Coordinates of C-alpha atoms in Angstrom, one line a residue:
X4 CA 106.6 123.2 90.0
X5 CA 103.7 124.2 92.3
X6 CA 105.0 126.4 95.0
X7 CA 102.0 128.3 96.7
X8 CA 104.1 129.2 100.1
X9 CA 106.1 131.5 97.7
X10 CA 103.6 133.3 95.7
X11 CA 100.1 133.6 96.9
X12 CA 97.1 134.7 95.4
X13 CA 96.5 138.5 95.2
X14 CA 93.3 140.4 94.4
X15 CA 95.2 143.0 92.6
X16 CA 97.0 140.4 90.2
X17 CA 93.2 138.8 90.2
X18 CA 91.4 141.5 89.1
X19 CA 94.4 143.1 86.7
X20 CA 93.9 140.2 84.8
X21 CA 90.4 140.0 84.3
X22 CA 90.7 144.1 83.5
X23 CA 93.3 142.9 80.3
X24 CA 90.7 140.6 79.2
X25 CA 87.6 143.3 78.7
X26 CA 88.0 142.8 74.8
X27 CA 87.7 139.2 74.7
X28 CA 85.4 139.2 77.0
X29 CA 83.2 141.6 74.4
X30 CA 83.8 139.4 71.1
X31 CA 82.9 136.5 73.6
X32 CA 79.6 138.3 74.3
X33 CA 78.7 139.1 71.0
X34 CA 78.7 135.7 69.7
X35 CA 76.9 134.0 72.3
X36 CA 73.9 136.8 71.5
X37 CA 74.4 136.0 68.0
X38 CA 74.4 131.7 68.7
X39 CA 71.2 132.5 70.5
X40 CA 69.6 134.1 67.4
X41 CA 71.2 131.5 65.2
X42 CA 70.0 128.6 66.4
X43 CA 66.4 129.5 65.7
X44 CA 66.9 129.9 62.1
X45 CA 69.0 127.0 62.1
X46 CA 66.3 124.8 63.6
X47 CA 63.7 126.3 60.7
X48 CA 66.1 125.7 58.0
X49 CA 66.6 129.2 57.4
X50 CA 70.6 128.7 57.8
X51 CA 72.3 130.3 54.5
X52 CA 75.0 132.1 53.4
X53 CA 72.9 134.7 52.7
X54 CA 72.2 135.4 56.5
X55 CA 74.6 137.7 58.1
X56 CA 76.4 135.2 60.8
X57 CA 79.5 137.3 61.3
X58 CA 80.7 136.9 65.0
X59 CA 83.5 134.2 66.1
X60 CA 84.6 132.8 69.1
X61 CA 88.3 134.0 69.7
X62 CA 90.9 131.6 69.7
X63 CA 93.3 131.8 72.9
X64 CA 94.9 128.5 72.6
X65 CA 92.9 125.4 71.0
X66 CA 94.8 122.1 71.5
X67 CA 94.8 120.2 68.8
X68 CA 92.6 117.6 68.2
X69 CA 93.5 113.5 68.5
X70 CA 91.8 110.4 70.1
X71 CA 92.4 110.0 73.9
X72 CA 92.9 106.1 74.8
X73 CA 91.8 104.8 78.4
X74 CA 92.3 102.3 80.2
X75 CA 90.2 101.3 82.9
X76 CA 91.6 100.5 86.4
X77 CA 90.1 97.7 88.6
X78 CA 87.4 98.8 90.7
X79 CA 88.2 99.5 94.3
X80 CA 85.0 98.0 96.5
X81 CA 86.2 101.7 99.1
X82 CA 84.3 104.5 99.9
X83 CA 86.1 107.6 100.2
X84 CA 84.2 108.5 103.7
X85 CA 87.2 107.8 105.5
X86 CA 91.0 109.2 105.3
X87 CA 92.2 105.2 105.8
X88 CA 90.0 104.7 102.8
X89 CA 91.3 106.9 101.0
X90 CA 94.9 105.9 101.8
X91 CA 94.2 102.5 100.3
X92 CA 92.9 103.9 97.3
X93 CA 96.3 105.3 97.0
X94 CA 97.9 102.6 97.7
X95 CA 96.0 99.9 96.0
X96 CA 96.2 102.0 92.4
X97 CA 100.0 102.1 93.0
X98 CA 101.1 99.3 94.7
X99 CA 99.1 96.9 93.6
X100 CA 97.9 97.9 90.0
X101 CA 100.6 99.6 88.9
X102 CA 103.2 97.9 90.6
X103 CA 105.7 100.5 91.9
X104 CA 107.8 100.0 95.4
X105 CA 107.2 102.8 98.2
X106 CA 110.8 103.8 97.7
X107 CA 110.6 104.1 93.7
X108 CA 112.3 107.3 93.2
X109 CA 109.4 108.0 91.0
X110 CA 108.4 109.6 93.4
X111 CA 110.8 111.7 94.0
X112 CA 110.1 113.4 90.8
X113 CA 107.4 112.6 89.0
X114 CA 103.6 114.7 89.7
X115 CA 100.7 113.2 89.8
X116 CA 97.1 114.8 88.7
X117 CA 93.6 113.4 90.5
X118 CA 90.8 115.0 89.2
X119 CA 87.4 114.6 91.0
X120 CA 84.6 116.2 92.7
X121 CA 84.7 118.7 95.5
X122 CA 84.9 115.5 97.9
X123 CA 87.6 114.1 95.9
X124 CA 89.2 117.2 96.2
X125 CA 88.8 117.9 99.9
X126 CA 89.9 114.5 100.6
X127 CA 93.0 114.0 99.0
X128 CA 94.3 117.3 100.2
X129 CA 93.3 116.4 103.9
X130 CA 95.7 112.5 103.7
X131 CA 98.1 115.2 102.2
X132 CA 98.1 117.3 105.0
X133 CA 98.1 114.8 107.7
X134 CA 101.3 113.2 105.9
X135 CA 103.4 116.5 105.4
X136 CA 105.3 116.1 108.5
X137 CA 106.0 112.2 108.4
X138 CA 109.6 111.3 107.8
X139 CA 108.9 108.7 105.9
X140 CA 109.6 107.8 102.0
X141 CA 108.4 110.3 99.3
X142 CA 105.4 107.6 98.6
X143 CA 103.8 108.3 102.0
X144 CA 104.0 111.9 102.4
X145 CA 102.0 112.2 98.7
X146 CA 103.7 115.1 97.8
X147 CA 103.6 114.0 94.2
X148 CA 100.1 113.9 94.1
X149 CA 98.1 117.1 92.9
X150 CA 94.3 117.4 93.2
X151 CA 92.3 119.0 90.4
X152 CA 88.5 119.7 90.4
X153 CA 86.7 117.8 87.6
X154 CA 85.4 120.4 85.2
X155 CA 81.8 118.7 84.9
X156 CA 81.1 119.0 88.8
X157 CA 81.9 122.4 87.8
X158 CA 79.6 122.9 85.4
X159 CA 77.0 120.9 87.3
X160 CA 77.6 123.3 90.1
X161 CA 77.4 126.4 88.6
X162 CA 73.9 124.8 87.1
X163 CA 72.9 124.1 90.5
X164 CA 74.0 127.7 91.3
X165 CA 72.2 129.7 88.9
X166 CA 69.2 127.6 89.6
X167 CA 69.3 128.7 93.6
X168 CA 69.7 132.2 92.8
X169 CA 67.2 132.6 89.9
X170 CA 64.5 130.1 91.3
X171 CA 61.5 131.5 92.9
X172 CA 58.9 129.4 95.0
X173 CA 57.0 132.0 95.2
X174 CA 53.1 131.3 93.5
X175 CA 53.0 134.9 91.8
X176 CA 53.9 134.9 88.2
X177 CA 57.6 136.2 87.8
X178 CA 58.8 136.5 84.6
X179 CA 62.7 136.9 85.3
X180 CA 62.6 133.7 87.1
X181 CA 63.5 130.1 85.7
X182 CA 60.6 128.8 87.8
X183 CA 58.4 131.0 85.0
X184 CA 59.8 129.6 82.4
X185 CA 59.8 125.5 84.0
X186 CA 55.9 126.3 84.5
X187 CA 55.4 127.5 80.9
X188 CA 57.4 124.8 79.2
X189 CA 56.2 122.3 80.9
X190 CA 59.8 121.4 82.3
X191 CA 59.2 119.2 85.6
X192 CA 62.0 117.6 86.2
X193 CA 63.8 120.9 86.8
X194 CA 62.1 121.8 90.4
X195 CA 65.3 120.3 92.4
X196 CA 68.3 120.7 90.5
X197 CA 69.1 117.2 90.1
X198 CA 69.2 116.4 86.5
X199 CA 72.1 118.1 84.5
X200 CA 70.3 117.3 81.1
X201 CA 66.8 118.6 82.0
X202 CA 68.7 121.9 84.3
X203 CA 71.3 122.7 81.5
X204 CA 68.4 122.8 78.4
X205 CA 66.3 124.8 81.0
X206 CA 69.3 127.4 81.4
X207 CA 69.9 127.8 77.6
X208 CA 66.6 128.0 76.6
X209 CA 65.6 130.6 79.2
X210 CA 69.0 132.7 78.1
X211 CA 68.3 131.9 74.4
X212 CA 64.0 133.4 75.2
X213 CA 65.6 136.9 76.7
X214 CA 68.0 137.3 74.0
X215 CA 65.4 137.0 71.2
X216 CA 63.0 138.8 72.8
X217 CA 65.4 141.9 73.5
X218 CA 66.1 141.6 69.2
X219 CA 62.3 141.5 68.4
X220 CA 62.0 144.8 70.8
X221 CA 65.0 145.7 68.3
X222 CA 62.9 144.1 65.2
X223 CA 59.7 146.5 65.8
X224 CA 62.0 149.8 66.4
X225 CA 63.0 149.3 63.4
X226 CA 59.3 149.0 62.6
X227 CA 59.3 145.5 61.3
X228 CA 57.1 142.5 61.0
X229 CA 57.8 140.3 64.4
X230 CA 54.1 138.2 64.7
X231 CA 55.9 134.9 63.1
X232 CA 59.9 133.8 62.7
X233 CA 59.6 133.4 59.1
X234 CA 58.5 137.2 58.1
X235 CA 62.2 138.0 60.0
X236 CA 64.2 136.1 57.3
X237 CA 64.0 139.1 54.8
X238 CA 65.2 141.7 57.3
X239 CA 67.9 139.6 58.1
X240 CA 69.1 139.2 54.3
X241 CA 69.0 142.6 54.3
X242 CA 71.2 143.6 56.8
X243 CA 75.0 144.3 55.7
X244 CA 78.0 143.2 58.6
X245 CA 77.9 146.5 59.8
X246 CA 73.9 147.1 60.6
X247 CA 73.9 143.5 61.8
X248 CA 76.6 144.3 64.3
X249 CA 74.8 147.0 65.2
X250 CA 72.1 145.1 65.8
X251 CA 73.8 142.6 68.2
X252 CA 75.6 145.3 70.3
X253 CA 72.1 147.3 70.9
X254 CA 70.9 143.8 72.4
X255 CA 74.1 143.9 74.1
X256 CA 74.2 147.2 75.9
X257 CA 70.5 146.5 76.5
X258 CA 70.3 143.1 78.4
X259 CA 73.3 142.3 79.7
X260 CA 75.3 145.0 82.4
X261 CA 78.6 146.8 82.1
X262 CA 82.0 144.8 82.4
X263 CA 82.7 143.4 85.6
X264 CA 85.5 145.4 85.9
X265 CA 83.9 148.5 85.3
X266 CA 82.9 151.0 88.3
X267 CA 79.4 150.2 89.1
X268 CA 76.9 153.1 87.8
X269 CA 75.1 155.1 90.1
X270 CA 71.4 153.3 90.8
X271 CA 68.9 155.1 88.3
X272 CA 66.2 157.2 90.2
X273 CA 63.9 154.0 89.3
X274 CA 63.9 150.5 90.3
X275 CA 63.6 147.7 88.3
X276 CA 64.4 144.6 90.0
X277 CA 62.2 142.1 87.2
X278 CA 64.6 144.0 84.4
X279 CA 68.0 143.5 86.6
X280 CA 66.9 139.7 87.2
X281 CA 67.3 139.5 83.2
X282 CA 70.7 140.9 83.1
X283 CA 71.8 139.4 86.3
X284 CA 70.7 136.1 84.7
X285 CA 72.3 136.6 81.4
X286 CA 75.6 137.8 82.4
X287 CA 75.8 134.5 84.9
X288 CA 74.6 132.2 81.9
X289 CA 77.6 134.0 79.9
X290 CA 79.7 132.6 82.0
X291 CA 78.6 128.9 81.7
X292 CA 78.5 129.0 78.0
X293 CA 81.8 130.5 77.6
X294 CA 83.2 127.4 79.9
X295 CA 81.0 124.4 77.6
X296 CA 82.3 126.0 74.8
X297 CA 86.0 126.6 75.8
X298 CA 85.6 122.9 77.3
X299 CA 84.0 121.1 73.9
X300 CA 86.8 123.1 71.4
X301 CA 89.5 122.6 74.1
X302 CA 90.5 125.9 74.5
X303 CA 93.0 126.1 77.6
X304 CA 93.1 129.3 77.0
X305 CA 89.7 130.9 76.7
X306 CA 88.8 128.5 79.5
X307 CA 92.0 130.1 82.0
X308 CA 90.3 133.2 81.1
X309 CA 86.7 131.7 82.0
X310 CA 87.7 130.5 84.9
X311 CA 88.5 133.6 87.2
X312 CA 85.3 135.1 86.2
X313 CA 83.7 131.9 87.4
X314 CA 85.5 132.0 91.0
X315 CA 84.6 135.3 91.4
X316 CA 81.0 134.6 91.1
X317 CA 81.2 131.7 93.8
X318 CA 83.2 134.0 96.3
X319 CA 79.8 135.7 97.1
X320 CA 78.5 134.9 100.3
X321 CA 74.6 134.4 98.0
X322 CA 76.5 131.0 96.2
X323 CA 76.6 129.6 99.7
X324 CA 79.4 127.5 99.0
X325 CA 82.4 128.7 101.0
X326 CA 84.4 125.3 100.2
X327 CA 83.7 125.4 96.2
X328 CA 84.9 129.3 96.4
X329 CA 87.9 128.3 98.6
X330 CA 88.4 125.0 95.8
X331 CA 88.0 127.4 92.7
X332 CA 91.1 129.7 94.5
X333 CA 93.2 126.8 94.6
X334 CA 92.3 125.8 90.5
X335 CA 93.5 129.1 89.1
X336 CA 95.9 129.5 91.6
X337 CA 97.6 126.3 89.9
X338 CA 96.2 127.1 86.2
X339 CA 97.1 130.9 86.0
X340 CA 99.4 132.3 88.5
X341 CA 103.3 132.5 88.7
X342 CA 103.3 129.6 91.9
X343 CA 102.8 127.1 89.2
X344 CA 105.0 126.4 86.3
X345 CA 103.4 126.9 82.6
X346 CA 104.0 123.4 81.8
X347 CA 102.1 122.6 84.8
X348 CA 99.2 125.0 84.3
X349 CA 99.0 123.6 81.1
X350 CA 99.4 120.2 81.8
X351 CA 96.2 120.4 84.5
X352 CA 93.9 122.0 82.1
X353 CA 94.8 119.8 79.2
X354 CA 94.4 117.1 81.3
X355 CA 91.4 117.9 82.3
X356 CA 90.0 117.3 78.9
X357 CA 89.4 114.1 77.1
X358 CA 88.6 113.1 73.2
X359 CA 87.0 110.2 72.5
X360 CA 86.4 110.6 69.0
X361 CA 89.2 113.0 68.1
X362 CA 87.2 115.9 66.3
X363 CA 88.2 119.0 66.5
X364 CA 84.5 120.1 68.6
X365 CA 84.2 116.6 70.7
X366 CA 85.8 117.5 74.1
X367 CA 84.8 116.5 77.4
X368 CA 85.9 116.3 80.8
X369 CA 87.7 114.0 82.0
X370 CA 85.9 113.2 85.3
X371 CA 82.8 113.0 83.1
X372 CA 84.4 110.4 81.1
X373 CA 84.0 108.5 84.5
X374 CA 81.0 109.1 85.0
X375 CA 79.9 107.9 82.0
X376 CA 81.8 104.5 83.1
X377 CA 80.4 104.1 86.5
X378 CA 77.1 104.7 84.8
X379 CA 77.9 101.6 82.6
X380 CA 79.2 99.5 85.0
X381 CA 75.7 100.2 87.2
X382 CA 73.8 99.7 84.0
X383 CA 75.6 96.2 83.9
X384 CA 74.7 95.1 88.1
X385 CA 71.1 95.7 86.8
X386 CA 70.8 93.7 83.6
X387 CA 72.8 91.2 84.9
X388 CA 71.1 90.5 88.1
X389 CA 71.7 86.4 88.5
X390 CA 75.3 87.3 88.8
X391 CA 74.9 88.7 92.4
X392 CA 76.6 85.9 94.1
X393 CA 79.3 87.5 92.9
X394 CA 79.1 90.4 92.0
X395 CA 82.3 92.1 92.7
X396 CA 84.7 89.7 90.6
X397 CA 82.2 90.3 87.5
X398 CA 82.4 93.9 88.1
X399 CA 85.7 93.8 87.4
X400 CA 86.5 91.7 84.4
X401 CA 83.9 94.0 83.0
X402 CA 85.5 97.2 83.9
X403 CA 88.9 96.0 83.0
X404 CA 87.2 95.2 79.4
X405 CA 84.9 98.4 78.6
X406 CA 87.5 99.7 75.7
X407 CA 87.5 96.2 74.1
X408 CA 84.0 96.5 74.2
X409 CA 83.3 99.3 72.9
X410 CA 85.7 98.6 70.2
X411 CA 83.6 95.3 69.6
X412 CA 80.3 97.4 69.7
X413 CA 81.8 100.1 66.6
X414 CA 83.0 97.5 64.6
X415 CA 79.6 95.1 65.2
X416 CA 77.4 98.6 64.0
X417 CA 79.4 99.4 61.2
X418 CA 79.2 96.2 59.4
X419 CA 75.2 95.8 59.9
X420 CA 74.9 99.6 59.3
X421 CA 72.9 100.0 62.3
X422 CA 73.8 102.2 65.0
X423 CA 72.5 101.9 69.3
X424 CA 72.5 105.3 70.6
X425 CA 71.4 106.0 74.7
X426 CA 70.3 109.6 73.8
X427 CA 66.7 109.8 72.7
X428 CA 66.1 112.5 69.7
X429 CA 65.3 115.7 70.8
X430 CA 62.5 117.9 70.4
X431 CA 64.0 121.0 68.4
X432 CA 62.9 124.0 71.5
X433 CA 62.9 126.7 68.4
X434 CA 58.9 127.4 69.2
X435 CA 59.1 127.2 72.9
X436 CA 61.9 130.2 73.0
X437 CA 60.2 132.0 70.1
X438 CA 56.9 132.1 72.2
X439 CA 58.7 132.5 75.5
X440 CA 61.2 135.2 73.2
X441 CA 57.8 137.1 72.4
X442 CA 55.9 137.0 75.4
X443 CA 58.5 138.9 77.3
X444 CA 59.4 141.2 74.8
X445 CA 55.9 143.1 75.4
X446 CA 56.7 144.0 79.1
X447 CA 58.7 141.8 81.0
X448 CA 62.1 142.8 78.9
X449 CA 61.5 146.5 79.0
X450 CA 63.0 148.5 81.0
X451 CA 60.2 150.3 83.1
X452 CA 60.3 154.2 84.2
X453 CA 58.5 153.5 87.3
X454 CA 59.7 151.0 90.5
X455 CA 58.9 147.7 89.3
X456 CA 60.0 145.1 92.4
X457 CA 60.1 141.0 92.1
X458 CA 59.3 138.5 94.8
X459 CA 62.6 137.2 93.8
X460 CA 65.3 140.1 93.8
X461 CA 68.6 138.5 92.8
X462 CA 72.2 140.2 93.0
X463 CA 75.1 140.2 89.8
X464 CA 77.0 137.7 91.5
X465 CA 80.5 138.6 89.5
X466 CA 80.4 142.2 91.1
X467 CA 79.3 140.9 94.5
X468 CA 82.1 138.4 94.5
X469 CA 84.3 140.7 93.2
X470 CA 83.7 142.6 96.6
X471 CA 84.3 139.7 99.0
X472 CA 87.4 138.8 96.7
X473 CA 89.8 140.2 99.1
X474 CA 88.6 138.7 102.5
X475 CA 88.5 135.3 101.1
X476 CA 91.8 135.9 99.4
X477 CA 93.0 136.3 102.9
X478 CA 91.5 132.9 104.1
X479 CA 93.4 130.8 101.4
X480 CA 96.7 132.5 101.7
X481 CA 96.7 131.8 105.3
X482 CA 95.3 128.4 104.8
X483 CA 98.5 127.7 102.8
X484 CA 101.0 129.4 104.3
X485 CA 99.9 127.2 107.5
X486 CA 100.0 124.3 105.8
X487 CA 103.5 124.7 103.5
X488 CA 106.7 126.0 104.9
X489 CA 107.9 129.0 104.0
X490 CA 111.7 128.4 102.9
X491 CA 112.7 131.8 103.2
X492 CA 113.7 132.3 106.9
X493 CA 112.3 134.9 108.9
X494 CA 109.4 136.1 106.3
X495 CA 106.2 137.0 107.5
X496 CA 103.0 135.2 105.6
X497 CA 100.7 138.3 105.4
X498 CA 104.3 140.1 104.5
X499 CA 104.3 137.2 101.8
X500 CA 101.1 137.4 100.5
X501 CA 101.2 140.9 99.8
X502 CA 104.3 141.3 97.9
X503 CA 105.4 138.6 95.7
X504 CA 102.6 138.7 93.3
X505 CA 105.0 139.9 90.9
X506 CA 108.4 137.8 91.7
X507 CA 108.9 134.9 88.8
X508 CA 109.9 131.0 90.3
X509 CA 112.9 129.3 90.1
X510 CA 112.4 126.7 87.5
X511 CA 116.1 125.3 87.4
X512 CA 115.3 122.8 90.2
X513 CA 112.6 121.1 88.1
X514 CA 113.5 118.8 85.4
X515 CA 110.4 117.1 84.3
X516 CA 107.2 118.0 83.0
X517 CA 104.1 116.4 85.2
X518 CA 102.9 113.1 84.5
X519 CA 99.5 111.8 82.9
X520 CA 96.1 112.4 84.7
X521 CA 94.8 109.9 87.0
X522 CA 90.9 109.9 88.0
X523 CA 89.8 108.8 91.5
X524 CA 85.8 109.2 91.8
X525 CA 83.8 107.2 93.7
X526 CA 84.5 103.2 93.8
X527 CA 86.2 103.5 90.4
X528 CA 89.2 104.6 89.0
X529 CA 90.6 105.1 85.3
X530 CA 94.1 105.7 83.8
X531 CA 94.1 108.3 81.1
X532 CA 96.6 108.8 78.4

């Protein structure tokens, strides 16, 4: 079902795709500019019928909503620092817990998906690669295991990655920059990219500021009243479906750059590097939003599409991560490219994905699921300090009973009517954009005539990647091709990953869809259904 010997990656196939998706990519746009307008008027309680909310997300392929059951494994007292370590992982959640022989022929057939971080990742495929050549039983060569990266270390990363690139520490006021907009919120838990929380509200918000203040420059060409929120509600009443999408494309063509796809325009006689760090930052916060929101609906498809537009921007050499840009490869390579089988790429993205409370909008990763766990289970060693004597064997009976307790917890809440929550209420951030929002519509958001430079010139990282596409294409082929076998006698690899972007697999030799998805992070490890 996976078969990357045969059909490597190609950066024409790459970039033909991400050329098909151009109108999706504009309806996607639209509605995250709208979303940011919305949300002001929905924290005023100005949301009504009567306001013209007219863009939608599009709909590639939503799975459908139901309840995803767990069961927690017993914790493995392991680090993962070590490739014996990791082997006993392995072995202990197989052996041990669930109870299969080495020569099962399980095995044989079955695939396995791990989902993890970028260690994870890394280290499974290493005890995979030092086992290919064993002759031993199908158990020890793990060929029927298939690592996945966790899409909440994605997220987290790509955080971490607009944060490098759009931080300054320079002391000069900067407006383009998030450290600007940390210093006038107040935000100070966002100078090292640490907290996900405090990072991904700092991200939104600053996106949210830039597209408001790019529709108040809109508001007063229009020669309209912009000194308060409220006096906008009458303007927007008045605007029919058309003017309104008007409205949203101006802001559009305005802040955020042509398609990635496009042929870059000539530079103008001007430059404006404050301006280009406002698209440069909203066309890379596009991208995260587009992934939350394809993640929270479950929308495989809208997040395949997300996803290529997302390794291209960590194939530039500013991300600095050569091993995330060489992981990302490997994840569409199995989620959207002919070397895996669409049951597969559906089954890893799916998979991916967990539902806790089976709503249609209450999606999450899987490997955050896990984290959430662990999290518990640390909570737990703290509270429950006298039981340190031992330590581990309480660890365990209260990771083995997390579901029945928080099945105990629900039903405890909903007979007293009182319901625990961990997330403290949030201050609605309405004000703090709306000022941010006006601020830089005066200056900082228009485009000047004359060279205007910034202390912190940053790059579109979507068309830089897209030009060191092709030499890290070149890397991965090779790295697989080394590592897999190529079955056809005789065949070149660079001959290989040249032409058979367009040949389709074999599929009669596979008789089986892949199995359920099995997390491995850290010193825990949890069986999803």
């Amino acid at each position: 079902m996976w078969q990357p010997y045969r059909y490597p990656l190609s950066a024409r196939s790459f970039v033909a795709q991400l050329a098909a998706s151009e109108d999706i990519g504009i309806q996607v746009r639209l509605h995250h500019i709208e979303s940011a307008i919305r949300s002001l008027y929905r924290a005023h309680s100005f949301e009504s019928d009567d306001l013209p909310w007219v863009t939608t997300m599009p709909e590639l392929r939503k799975l459908d909503a139901s309840e995803t059951k767990f069961r927690p494994l017993q914790p493995i007292m392991k680090d993962e620092s070590t490739m014996s370590n990791n082997i006993y992982i392995l072995e202990d959640i197989y052996l041990h817990q669930f109870r299969f022989s080495q020569d099962d022929s399980y095995f044989e057939s079955a695939l396995r998906l791990i989902y993890g971080d970028l260690k994870t990742w890394s280290r499974i495929r290493s005890v995979k690669e030092t086992r290919s050549d064993i002759s031993q039983s199908s158990f020890d060569k793990f060929d029927w295991i298939l690592p996945g990266l966790g899409l909440w270390h994605l997220r987290f990363n790509m955080l971490q990655l607009i944060h490098k690139i759009h931080w300054s520490d320079h002391n000069q006021t900067d407006f383009s920059t998030l450290q600007h907009a940390a210093d006038r919120w107040g935000r100070q838990r966002v100078v090292q990219p640490n907290d996900f929380k405090a990072l991904e509200d700092l991200v939104i918000h600053s996106y949210q500021s830039r597209i408001v203040g790019v529709w108040i420059r809109y508001l007063k060409s229009q020669k309209f009243d912009t000194s308060n929120i409220e006096h906008t509600v009458p303007w927007l009443r008045s605007q029919s479906e058309s003017s309104w999408i008007m409205a949203l494309n101006n802001i559009s063509q305005t802040l955020l750059p042509p398609p990635h796809t496009s042929v870059a325009n000539e530079r103008p006689p001007s430059v404006d590097q404050e301006f280009e760090n406002h698209q440069n930052f909203c066309a890379h916060v596009e991208q995260y939003l587009t992934l939350r929101y394809a993640i929270k609906f479950a929308d495989i498809g809208l997040l395949r599409l997300c996803l290529r537009t997302i390794t291209l921007m960590f194939q530039s050499s500013h991300a600095g991560t050569p091993k995330y840009s060489q992981a990302l490869l490997y994840l569409v390579h199995t989620t959207d490219t002919v070397a895996a089988h669409p049951q597969l790429q559906d089954a890893i993205l799916a998979n991916s994905l967990v539902n806790t409370r089976g709503a249609t909008d209450s999606n999450y990763e899987t490997d955050r699921l896990l984290e959430i766990l662990n999290n518990n289970l640390k909570v737990f060693q703290q509270e429950r300090s006298y039981f340190s004597r031992d330590s581990d064997t309480n660890l365990q009976k209260w990771a083995l009973n997390l579901p029945y307790l928080f099945q105990l917890q629900h039903i405890i809440e909903g007979t007293f009517g009182r319901y625990n929550s961990l997330r403290h209420p949030e201050k609605s951030a309405a004000e703090d954009i709306w000022s941010m929002a006006y601020s830089l519509s005066n200056r900082s958001l228009v485009q000047s005539s004359r060279d205007r430079f910034s202390f912190n010139p940053t790059v579109n990282l979507i068309d830089h990647g897209l030009e060191a596409l092709g030499a890290n294409l070149l890397k991965y082929n090779d790295r697989y091709i080394t590592i897999f076998q190529i079955e056809d006698e005789g065949t070149d690899p660079h001959t290989a990953a040249q032409s058979l972007e367009n040949q389709t697999p074999d599929l009669e030799t596979y008789d089986r869809p892949a199995d359920l998805a099995l997390l491995v992070e850290d010193s825990s490890t949890m069986f999803v259904e």
